[in-house]
Amino acid sequence: MRGVSKSYPPRDVRPAGQESATLNEAEAAYLEELPEARNPVSFARSEFDGLEKRKLRAEMYRDQRSLCVYCERRITEGYPAPRVDHWHPLSLKPGLALRWENLYLSCPSPETCDSAKGDRPLQLNDDDPHLPWPVDFQYEDAVGFTSLGEMYVRSDVALPSATLRVLELAIGAPADEMGDQPGIVNLNDRALIAARAAEIDHEYERLKSDLTDGDATEDQREGRAAQLLDRDPRPAFVSVRVALLRDALGLGR
């Protein structure tokens, strides 16, 4: 779960055979008609579904370095295609249905991420703040990982109490602790924990194989972390691999 630097909104979001329009132009036309819609949510869904999703995803792959915005699995074109997630759910915030800052690629896993979230907002109550868009918040600074691959919210990072609580609720407790209450996006799903643990082992073995004295210096570790973060596409679960290299597993637990 990382922050995202978004590029300029797509320059054409209409299907082939239709007059081209940028996402900004499509949003402006949509917002002009929205107040007159008898059913704003149905109108929002119709307008969003009328966009050419492949053109949206093409930009999102570049922005997100081909990783799911939530779990950091690798995402590619195929079947099922990655989901275009509304950070603020379309059903609750139809005014943001075509807002570029509100759209992110999520993996198609049925147990986690956008599929698990559905129409639930990333907030505790209506009066509490929603989790900020990834373009506005560096989530990699607020979440940590254990050596077993479990994700948690770091206690050594200053967050507003409502933001901290809803981030914990979004991630969820590890599978053996959550019972029947998985997180909103279920980032401590058993399969995800196992996949992150495997990446920790892989990165550790890679680190050992690249060294002749068996012990990496801080500069060597940071150099390796920088290489991983610079890749495009980025490797899956890059954050947990960087946490190992920076000796940050369990930090702020």
PDB file of C-alpha atoms in Angstrom:
ATOM      1  CA  MET A   1       0.000   0.000   0.000  1.00  0.00           C
ATOM      2  CA  ARG A   2       1.823   3.046  -1.293  1.00  0.00           C
ATOM      3  CA  GLY A   3       1.251   6.616  -2.388  1.00  0.00           C
ATOM      4  CA  VAL A   4       0.749   7.240  -6.107  1.00  0.00           C
ATOM      5  CA  SER A   5       2.014  10.066  -8.318  1.00  0.00           C
ATOM      6  CA  LYS A   6      -0.596  10.477 -11.027  1.00  0.00           C
ATOM      7  CA  SER A   7       0.210  11.690 -14.504  1.00  0.00           C
ATOM      8  CA  TYR A   8      -2.014  14.010 -16.523  1.00  0.00           C
ATOM      9  CA  PRO A   9      -5.566  12.603 -16.953  1.00  0.00           C
ATOM     10  CA  PRO A  10      -6.082  10.458 -20.069  1.00  0.00           C
ATOM     11  CA  ARG A  11      -6.423  12.439 -23.266  1.00  0.00           C
ATOM     12  CA  ASP A  12      -9.102  10.200 -24.767  1.00  0.00           C
ATOM     13  CA  VAL A  13     -11.536   8.068 -22.776  1.00  0.00           C
ATOM     14  CA  ARG A  14     -14.198   7.398 -25.426  1.00  0.00           C
ATOM     15  CA  PRO A  15     -14.619   4.022 -27.186  1.00  0.00           C
ATOM     16  CA  ALA A  16     -13.567   3.670 -30.799  1.00  0.00           C
ATOM     17  CA  GLY A  17     -16.105   5.210 -33.163  1.00  0.00           C
ATOM     18  CA  GLN A  18     -17.123   7.963 -30.735  1.00  0.00           C
ATOM     19  CA  GLU A  19     -15.884  11.532 -30.749  1.00  0.00           C
ATOM     20  CA  SER A  20     -12.780  11.667 -28.590  1.00  0.00           C
ATOM     21  CA  ALA A  21     -12.820  13.450 -25.241  1.00  0.00           C
ATOM     22  CA  THR A  22     -10.293  13.847 -22.457  1.00  0.00           C
ATOM     23  CA  LEU A  23     -11.222  12.583 -19.013  1.00  0.00           C
ATOM     24  CA  ASN A  24     -11.427  16.192 -17.836  1.00  0.00           C
ATOM     25  CA  GLU A  25     -13.847  17.035 -20.654  1.00  0.00           C
ATOM     26  CA  ALA A  26     -15.938  13.949 -19.918  1.00  0.00           C
ATOM     27  CA  GLU A  27     -16.050  14.845 -16.223  1.00  0.00           C
ATOM     28  CA  ALA A  28     -17.044  18.459 -16.910  1.00  0.00           C
ATOM     29  CA  ALA A  29     -19.921  17.355 -19.161  1.00  0.00           C
ATOM     30  CA  TYR A  30     -20.988  14.762 -16.597  1.00  0.00           C
ATOM     31  CA  LEU A  31     -20.978  17.213 -13.678  1.00  0.00           C
ATOM     32  CA  GLU A  32     -23.060  19.664 -15.685  1.00  0.00           C
ATOM     33  CA  GLU A  33     -25.786  17.041 -16.159  1.00  0.00           C
ATOM     34  CA  LEU A  34     -25.544  15.372 -12.734  1.00  0.00           C
ATOM     35  CA  PRO A  35     -27.803  17.834 -10.825  1.00  0.00           C
ATOM     36  CA  GLU A  36     -30.664  17.062 -13.213  1.00  0.00           C
ATOM     37  CA  ALA A  37     -30.348  13.264 -12.937  1.00  0.00           C
ATOM     38  CA  ARG A  38     -33.359  11.554 -11.355  1.00  0.00           C
ATOM     39  CA  ASN A  39     -31.082   8.861  -9.947  1.00  0.00           C
ATOM     40  CA  PRO A  40     -27.560  10.294  -9.492  1.00  0.00           C
ATOM     41  CA  VAL A  41     -25.957   6.919  -8.716  1.00  0.00           C
ATOM     42  CA  SER A  42     -27.443   5.191 -11.764  1.00  0.00           C
ATOM     43  CA  PHE A  43     -26.435   8.135 -13.932  1.00  0.00           C
ATOM     44  CA  ALA A  44     -22.915   8.054 -12.477  1.00  0.00           C
ATOM     45  CA  ARG A  45     -22.631   4.332 -13.151  1.00  0.00           C
ATOM     46  CA  SER A  46     -23.862   4.731 -16.711  1.00  0.00           C
ATOM     47  CA  GLU A  47     -21.399   7.535 -17.453  1.00  0.00           C
ATOM     48  CA  PHE A  48     -18.492   5.684 -15.884  1.00  0.00           C
ATOM     49  CA  ASP A  49     -19.353   2.455 -17.694  1.00  0.00           C
ATOM     50  CA  GLY A  50     -19.419   4.410 -20.954  1.00  0.00           C
ATOM     51  CA  LEU A  51     -15.696   5.189 -20.670  1.00  0.00           C
ATOM     52  CA  GLU A  52     -13.146   3.017 -22.460  1.00  0.00           C
ATOM     53  CA  LYS A  53     -11.536   1.306 -19.471  1.00  0.00           C
ATOM     54  CA  ARG A  54      -8.481   0.102 -21.394  1.00  0.00           C
ATOM     55  CA  LYS A  55      -7.540   3.735 -22.017  1.00  0.00           C
ATOM     56  CA  LEU A  56      -7.894   4.503 -18.312  1.00  0.00           C
ATOM     57  CA  ARG A  57      -5.881   1.451 -17.317  1.00  0.00           C
ATOM     58  CA  ALA A  58      -3.073   2.278 -19.753  1.00  0.00           C
ATOM     59  CA  GLU A  59      -2.314   5.450 -17.780  1.00  0.00           C
ATOM     60  CA  MET A  60      -2.860   3.779 -14.411  1.00  0.00           C
ATOM     61  CA  TYR A  61      -0.332   1.026 -15.118  1.00  0.00           C
ATOM     62  CA  ARG A  62       2.310   3.705 -15.602  1.00  0.00           C
ATOM     63  CA  ASP A  63       1.278   5.674 -12.524  1.00  0.00           C
ATOM     64  CA  GLN A  64       1.112   2.633 -10.235  1.00  0.00           C
ATOM     65  CA  ARG A  65       4.096   0.827 -11.815  1.00  0.00           C
ATOM     66  CA  SER A  66       1.743  -2.117 -12.521  1.00  0.00           C
ATOM     67  CA  LEU A  67       0.956  -2.820  -8.856  1.00  0.00           C
ATOM     68  CA  CYS A  68      -2.440  -2.999  -7.157  1.00  0.00           C
ATOM     69  CA  VAL A  69      -2.991   0.190  -5.156  1.00  0.00           C
ATOM     70  CA  TYR A  70      -3.934  -1.859  -2.090  1.00  0.00           C
ATOM     71  CA  CYS A  71      -2.063  -5.166  -1.868  1.00  0.00           C
ATOM     72  CA  GLU A  72       0.807  -4.569  -4.351  1.00  0.00           C
ATOM     73  CA  ARG A  73       0.168  -7.691  -6.379  1.00  0.00           C
ATOM     74  CA  ARG A  74       1.336  -7.371 -10.005  1.00  0.00           C
ATOM     75  CA  ILE A  75      -1.509  -6.355 -12.317  1.00  0.00           C
ATOM     76  CA  THR A  76      -1.590  -6.829 -16.092  1.00  0.00           C
ATOM     77  CA  GLU A  77      -4.116  -6.897 -18.891  1.00  0.00           C
ATOM     78  CA  GLY A  78      -5.902 -10.211 -19.132  1.00  0.00           C
ATOM     79  CA  TYR A  79      -8.961 -11.984 -17.817  1.00  0.00           C
ATOM     80  CA  PRO A  80     -10.230 -10.976 -15.406  1.00  0.00           C
ATOM     81  CA  ALA A  81      -8.965  -7.465 -16.032  1.00  0.00           C
ATOM     82  CA  PRO A  82      -7.771  -5.309 -13.139  1.00  0.00           C
ATOM     83  CA  ARG A  83     -10.579  -3.347 -11.531  1.00  0.00           C
ATOM     84  CA  VAL A  84     -10.801   0.438 -11.785  1.00  0.00           C
ATOM     85  CA  ASP A  85     -11.496   1.277  -8.163  1.00  0.00           C
ATOM     86  CA  HIS A  86     -13.305   4.358  -6.885  1.00  0.00           C
ATOM     87  CA  TRP A  87     -11.411   5.280  -3.706  1.00  0.00           C
ATOM     88  CA  HIS A  88     -14.577   7.095  -2.595  1.00  0.00           C
ATOM     89  CA  PRO A  89     -17.259   4.611  -3.684  1.00  0.00           C
ATOM     90  CA  LEU A  90     -19.298   5.723  -6.681  1.00  0.00           C
ATOM     91  CA  SER A  91     -22.534   4.788  -4.901  1.00  0.00           C
ATOM     92  CA  LEU A  92     -21.754   7.190  -2.057  1.00  0.00           C
ATOM     93  CA  LYS A  93     -19.939   9.964  -3.931  1.00  0.00           C
ATOM     94  CA  PRO A  94     -21.369  10.105  -7.469  1.00  0.00           C
ATOM     95  CA  GLY A  95     -19.815  13.541  -7.909  1.00  0.00           C
ATOM     96  CA  LEU A  96     -16.383  11.867  -7.870  1.00  0.00           C
ATOM     97  CA  ALA A  97     -17.283   9.134 -10.373  1.00  0.00           C
ATOM     98  CA  LEU A  98     -14.985  10.546 -13.080  1.00  0.00           C
ATOM     99  CA  ARG A  99     -12.454  12.369 -10.883  1.00  0.00           C
ATOM    100  CA  TRP A 100      -8.963  11.258 -11.862  1.00  0.00           C
ATOM    101  CA  GLU A 101      -7.657  11.506  -8.292  1.00  0.00           C
ATOM    102  CA  ASN A 102     -10.421   9.103  -7.185  1.00  0.00           C
ATOM    103  CA  LEU A 103      -9.584   6.324  -9.669  1.00  0.00           C
ATOM    104  CA  TYR A 104      -6.987   3.590  -9.038  1.00  0.00           C
ATOM    105  CA  LEU A 105      -6.199   0.128 -10.347  1.00  0.00           C
ATOM    106  CA  SER A 106      -6.956  -2.772  -8.034  1.00  0.00           C
ATOM    107  CA  CYS A 107      -6.211  -6.446  -8.542  1.00  0.00           C
ATOM    108  CA  PRO A 108      -9.200  -8.657  -9.426  1.00  0.00           C
ATOM    109  CA  SER A 109      -8.814 -10.923  -6.369  1.00  0.00           C
ATOM    110  CA  PRO A 110     -12.325 -11.760  -5.066  1.00  0.00           C
ATOM    111  CA  GLU A 111     -11.150 -11.926  -1.427  1.00  0.00           C
ATOM    112  CA  THR A 112      -9.242  -8.649  -1.095  1.00  0.00           C
ATOM    113  CA  CYS A 113      -8.832  -5.066  -2.271  1.00  0.00           C
ATOM    114  CA  ASP A 114     -11.629  -3.495  -4.356  1.00  0.00           C
ATOM    115  CA  SER A 115     -13.689  -6.687  -4.494  1.00  0.00           C
ATOM    116  CA  ALA A 116     -13.664  -6.958  -0.694  1.00  0.00           C
ATOM    117  CA  LYS A 117     -14.322  -3.248  -0.254  1.00  0.00           C
ATOM    118  CA  GLY A 118     -17.351  -3.034  -2.533  1.00  0.00           C
ATOM    119  CA  ASP A 119     -19.426   0.033  -1.676  1.00  0.00           C
ATOM    120  CA  ARG A 120     -17.991   0.484   1.822  1.00  0.00           C
ATOM    121  CA  PRO A 121     -16.240   3.797   2.431  1.00  0.00           C
ATOM    122  CA  LEU A 122     -12.767   3.909   3.939  1.00  0.00           C
ATOM    123  CA  GLN A 123     -14.009   5.753   7.009  1.00  0.00           C
ATOM    124  CA  LEU A 124     -15.431   4.891  10.420  1.00  0.00           C
ATOM    125  CA  ASN A 125     -18.560   7.041  10.468  1.00  0.00           C
ATOM    126  CA  ASP A 126     -20.119   9.667   8.233  1.00  0.00           C
ATOM    127  CA  ASP A 127     -18.629  12.445  10.379  1.00  0.00           C
ATOM    128  CA  ASP A 128     -15.118  11.005  10.326  1.00  0.00           C
ATOM    129  CA  PRO A 129     -12.605  11.752   7.577  1.00  0.00           C
ATOM    130  CA  HIS A 130     -12.263   9.317   4.708  1.00  0.00           C
ATOM    131  CA  LEU A 131      -8.804   7.858   4.140  1.00  0.00           C
ATOM    132  CA  PRO A 132      -6.965  10.335   1.903  1.00  0.00           C
ATOM    133  CA  TRP A 133      -6.365   9.620  -1.745  1.00  0.00           C
ATOM    134  CA  PRO A 134      -3.026   7.905  -2.438  1.00  0.00           C
ATOM    135  CA  VAL A 135      -2.015  11.013  -4.414  1.00  0.00           C
ATOM    136  CA  ASP A 136      -2.262  12.955  -1.152  1.00  0.00           C
ATOM    137  CA  PHE A 137      -0.756  10.523   1.348  1.00  0.00           C
ATOM    138  CA  GLN A 138       2.348   8.328   1.434  1.00  0.00           C
ATOM    139  CA  TYR A 139       0.854   5.130   2.845  1.00  0.00           C
ATOM    140  CA  GLU A 140       4.243   3.406   2.806  1.00  0.00           C
ATOM    141  CA  ASP A 141       5.277   5.720   5.664  1.00  0.00           C
ATOM    142  CA  ALA A 142       2.308   4.692   7.830  1.00  0.00           C
ATOM    143  CA  VAL A 143       2.174   0.909   7.375  1.00  0.00           C
ATOM    144  CA  GLY A 144       4.658  -1.709   8.452  1.00  0.00           C
ATOM    145  CA  PHE A 145       5.221  -5.442   8.103  1.00  0.00           C
ATOM    146  CA  THR A 146       6.280  -8.193  10.448  1.00  0.00           C
ATOM    147  CA  SER A 147       8.854 -10.810   9.506  1.00  0.00           C
ATOM    148  CA  LEU A 148       5.895 -13.182   8.978  1.00  0.00           C
ATOM    149  CA  GLY A 149       4.439 -10.929   6.272  1.00  0.00           C
ATOM    150  CA  GLU A 150       1.618  -9.407   8.314  1.00  0.00           C
ATOM    151  CA  MET A 151       0.703  -5.760   7.657  1.00  0.00           C
ATOM    152  CA  TYR A 152      -0.049  -3.278  10.432  1.00  0.00           C
ATOM    153  CA  VAL A 153      -0.322   0.454  11.101  1.00  0.00           C
ATOM    154  CA  ARG A 154       2.858   1.794  12.641  1.00  0.00           C
ATOM    155  CA  SER A 155       2.553   3.252  16.132  1.00  0.00           C
ATOM    156  CA  ASP A 156       5.600   5.484  15.679  1.00  0.00           C
ATOM    157  CA  VAL A 157       3.968   7.570  12.911  1.00  0.00           C
ATOM    158  CA  ALA A 158       1.858  10.568  13.918  1.00  0.00           C
ATOM    159  CA  LEU A 159      -1.632  10.154  12.464  1.00  0.00           C
ATOM    160  CA  PRO A 160      -4.959  11.696  13.441  1.00  0.00           C
ATOM    161  CA  SER A 161      -6.762   9.173  15.641  1.00  0.00           C
ATOM    162  CA  ALA A 162      -9.659   8.750  13.195  1.00  0.00           C
ATOM    163  CA  THR A 163      -7.242   8.145  10.307  1.00  0.00           C
ATOM    164  CA  LEU A 164      -5.270   5.610  12.334  1.00  0.00           C
ATOM    165  CA  ARG A 165      -8.400   3.697  13.343  1.00  0.00           C
ATOM    166  CA  VAL A 166      -9.882   3.530   9.860  1.00  0.00           C
ATOM    167  CA  LEU A 167      -6.531   2.496   8.360  1.00  0.00           C
ATOM    168  CA  GLU A 168      -6.412  -0.351  10.887  1.00  0.00           C
ATOM    169  CA  LEU A 169      -9.997  -1.237   9.975  1.00  0.00           C
ATOM    170  CA  ALA A 170      -9.170  -1.179   6.262  1.00  0.00           C
ATOM    171  CA  ILE A 171      -6.122  -3.451   6.626  1.00  0.00           C
ATOM    172  CA  GLY A 172      -7.642  -5.865   9.141  1.00  0.00           C
ATOM    173  CA  ALA A 173      -5.954  -8.074  11.699  1.00  0.00           C
ATOM    174  CA  PRO A 174      -3.999 -11.174  10.672  1.00  0.00           C
ATOM    175  CA  ALA A 175      -6.197 -14.058   9.578  1.00  0.00           C
ATOM    176  CA  ASP A 176      -5.798 -16.022  12.821  1.00  0.00           C
ATOM    177  CA  GLU A 177      -6.917 -12.988  14.839  1.00  0.00           C
ATOM    178  CA  MET A 178      -9.660 -11.414  12.723  1.00  0.00           C
ATOM    179  CA  GLY A 179     -12.293 -14.144  13.136  1.00  0.00           C
ATOM    180  CA  ASP A 180     -15.312 -13.187  11.080  1.00  0.00           C
ATOM    181  CA  GLN A 181     -14.261  -9.531  10.773  1.00  0.00           C
ATOM    182  CA  PRO A 182     -11.698  -9.165   7.975  1.00  0.00           C
ATOM    183  CA  GLY A 183     -10.510  -5.677   7.066  1.00  0.00           C
ATOM    184  CA  ILE A 184     -12.387  -3.562   4.549  1.00  0.00           C
ATOM    185  CA  VAL A 185      -9.793  -4.363   1.891  1.00  0.00           C
ATOM    186  CA  ASN A 186      -8.550  -7.447   3.771  1.00  0.00           C
ATOM    187  CA  LEU A 187      -4.807  -6.897   3.429  1.00  0.00           C
ATOM    188  CA  ASN A 188      -4.052  -9.548   6.047  1.00  0.00           C
ATOM    189  CA  ASP A 189      -5.728 -12.271   4.045  1.00  0.00           C
ATOM    190  CA  ARG A 190      -3.870 -15.560   4.568  1.00  0.00           C
ATOM    191  CA  ALA A 191      -2.753 -15.743   0.940  1.00  0.00           C
ATOM    192  CA  LEU A 192      -1.341 -12.220   1.058  1.00  0.00           C
ATOM    193  CA  ILE A 193       0.526 -12.874   4.290  1.00  0.00           C
ATOM    194  CA  ALA A 194       2.047 -16.015   2.787  1.00  0.00           C
ATOM    195  CA  ALA A 195       3.012 -14.198  -0.419  1.00  0.00           C
ATOM    196  CA  ARG A 196       4.702 -11.387   1.512  1.00  0.00           C
ATOM    197  CA  ALA A 197       6.545 -13.889   3.722  1.00  0.00           C
ATOM    198  CA  ALA A 198       7.833 -15.623   0.584  1.00  0.00           C
ATOM    199  CA  GLU A 199       9.085 -12.283  -0.777  1.00  0.00           C
ATOM    200  CA  ILE A 200      10.897 -11.602   2.506  1.00  0.00           C
ATOM    201  CA  ASP A 201      12.646 -14.981   2.225  1.00  0.00           C
ATOM    202  CA  HIS A 202      13.456 -14.391  -1.447  1.00  0.00           C
ATOM    203  CA  GLU A 203      14.922 -10.947  -0.801  1.00  0.00           C
ATOM    204  CA  TYR A 204      16.959 -12.202   2.131  1.00  0.00           C
ATOM    205  CA  GLU A 205      18.435 -15.032   0.061  1.00  0.00           C
ATOM    206  CA  ARG A 206      19.126 -12.629  -2.797  1.00  0.00           C
ATOM    207  CA  LEU A 207      20.881 -10.276  -0.414  1.00  0.00           C
ATOM    208  CA  LYS A 208      23.090 -13.073   0.935  1.00  0.00           C
ATOM    209  CA  SER A 209      23.986 -14.371  -2.529  1.00  0.00           C
ATOM    210  CA  ASP A 210      25.145 -10.926  -3.669  1.00  0.00           C
ATOM    211  CA  LEU A 211      27.554 -10.475  -0.770  1.00  0.00           C
ATOM    212  CA  THR A 212      30.970 -11.986  -0.246  1.00  0.00           C
ATOM    213  CA  ASP A 213      31.321 -11.177   3.449  1.00  0.00           C
ATOM    214  CA  GLY A 214      27.787 -12.244   4.405  1.00  0.00           C
ATOM    215  CA  ASP A 215      26.773  -8.882   5.812  1.00  0.00           C
ATOM    216  CA  ALA A 216      25.331  -5.957   3.846  1.00  0.00           C
ATOM    217  CA  THR A 217      26.239  -2.396   4.709  1.00  0.00           C
ATOM    218  CA  GLU A 218      23.534   0.199   5.135  1.00  0.00           C
ATOM    219  CA  ASP A 219      24.534   1.781   1.822  1.00  0.00           C
ATOM    220  CA  GLN A 220      24.288  -1.571   0.033  1.00  0.00           C
ATOM    221  CA  ARG A 221      20.853  -2.201   1.458  1.00  0.00           C
ATOM    222  CA  GLU A 222      19.623   1.270   0.575  1.00  0.00           C
ATOM    223  CA  GLY A 223      21.034   0.965  -2.918  1.00  0.00           C
ATOM    224  CA  ARG A 224      19.155  -2.282  -3.423  1.00  0.00           C
ATOM    225  CA  ALA A 225      15.940  -0.685  -2.067  1.00  0.00           C
ATOM    226  CA  ALA A 226      16.324   2.250  -4.445  1.00  0.00           C
ATOM    227  CA  GLN A 227      16.783  -0.136  -7.380  1.00  0.00           C
ATOM    228  CA  LEU A 228      13.553  -1.964  -6.520  1.00  0.00           C
ATOM    229  CA  LEU A 229      11.582   1.273  -6.201  1.00  0.00           C
ATOM    230  CA  ASP A 230      12.990   2.610  -9.487  1.00  0.00           C
ATOM    231  CA  ARG A 231      11.871  -0.403 -11.518  1.00  0.00           C
ATOM    232  CA  ASP A 232       8.995  -0.063 -13.941  1.00  0.00           C
ATOM    233  CA  PRO A 233       7.072  -2.230 -13.488  1.00  0.00           C
ATOM    234  CA  ARG A 234       7.883  -2.568  -9.832  1.00  0.00           C
ATOM    235  CA  PRO A 235       8.216  -6.065  -8.379  1.00  0.00           C
ATOM    236  CA  ALA A 236       5.183  -7.380  -6.536  1.00  0.00           C
ATOM    237  CA  PHE A 237       5.049  -6.642  -2.800  1.00  0.00           C
ATOM    238  CA  VAL A 238       7.868  -4.141  -3.154  1.00  0.00           C
ATOM    239  CA  SER A 239       7.104  -2.469   0.184  1.00  0.00           C
ATOM    240  CA  VAL A 240       7.808  -5.546   2.291  1.00  0.00           C
ATOM    241  CA  ARG A 241      11.055  -6.153   0.384  1.00  0.00           C
ATOM    242  CA  VAL A 242      12.119  -2.550   1.003  1.00  0.00           C
ATOM    243  CA  ALA A 243      11.203  -2.922   4.691  1.00  0.00           C
ATOM    244  CA  LEU A 244      13.566  -5.890   4.961  1.00  0.00           C
ATOM    245  CA  LEU A 245      16.380  -4.026   3.224  1.00  0.00           C
ATOM    246  CA  ARG A 246      15.921  -0.997   5.464  1.00  0.00           C
ATOM    247  CA  ASP A 247      15.847  -3.201   8.551  1.00  0.00           C
ATOM    248  CA  ALA A 248      12.312  -1.942   9.253  1.00  0.00           C
ATOM    249  CA  LEU A 249      10.377  -5.191   9.677  1.00  0.00           C
ATOM    250  CA  GLY A 250       8.379  -4.875  12.877  1.00  0.00           C
ATOM    251  CA  LEU A 251       9.287  -1.202  13.274  1.00  0.00           C
ATOM    252  CA  GLY A 252       6.647   0.692  15.265  1.00  0.00           C
ATOM    253  CA  ARG A 253       4.794  -2.512  16.056  1.00  0.00           C
TER     254      ARG A 253
END
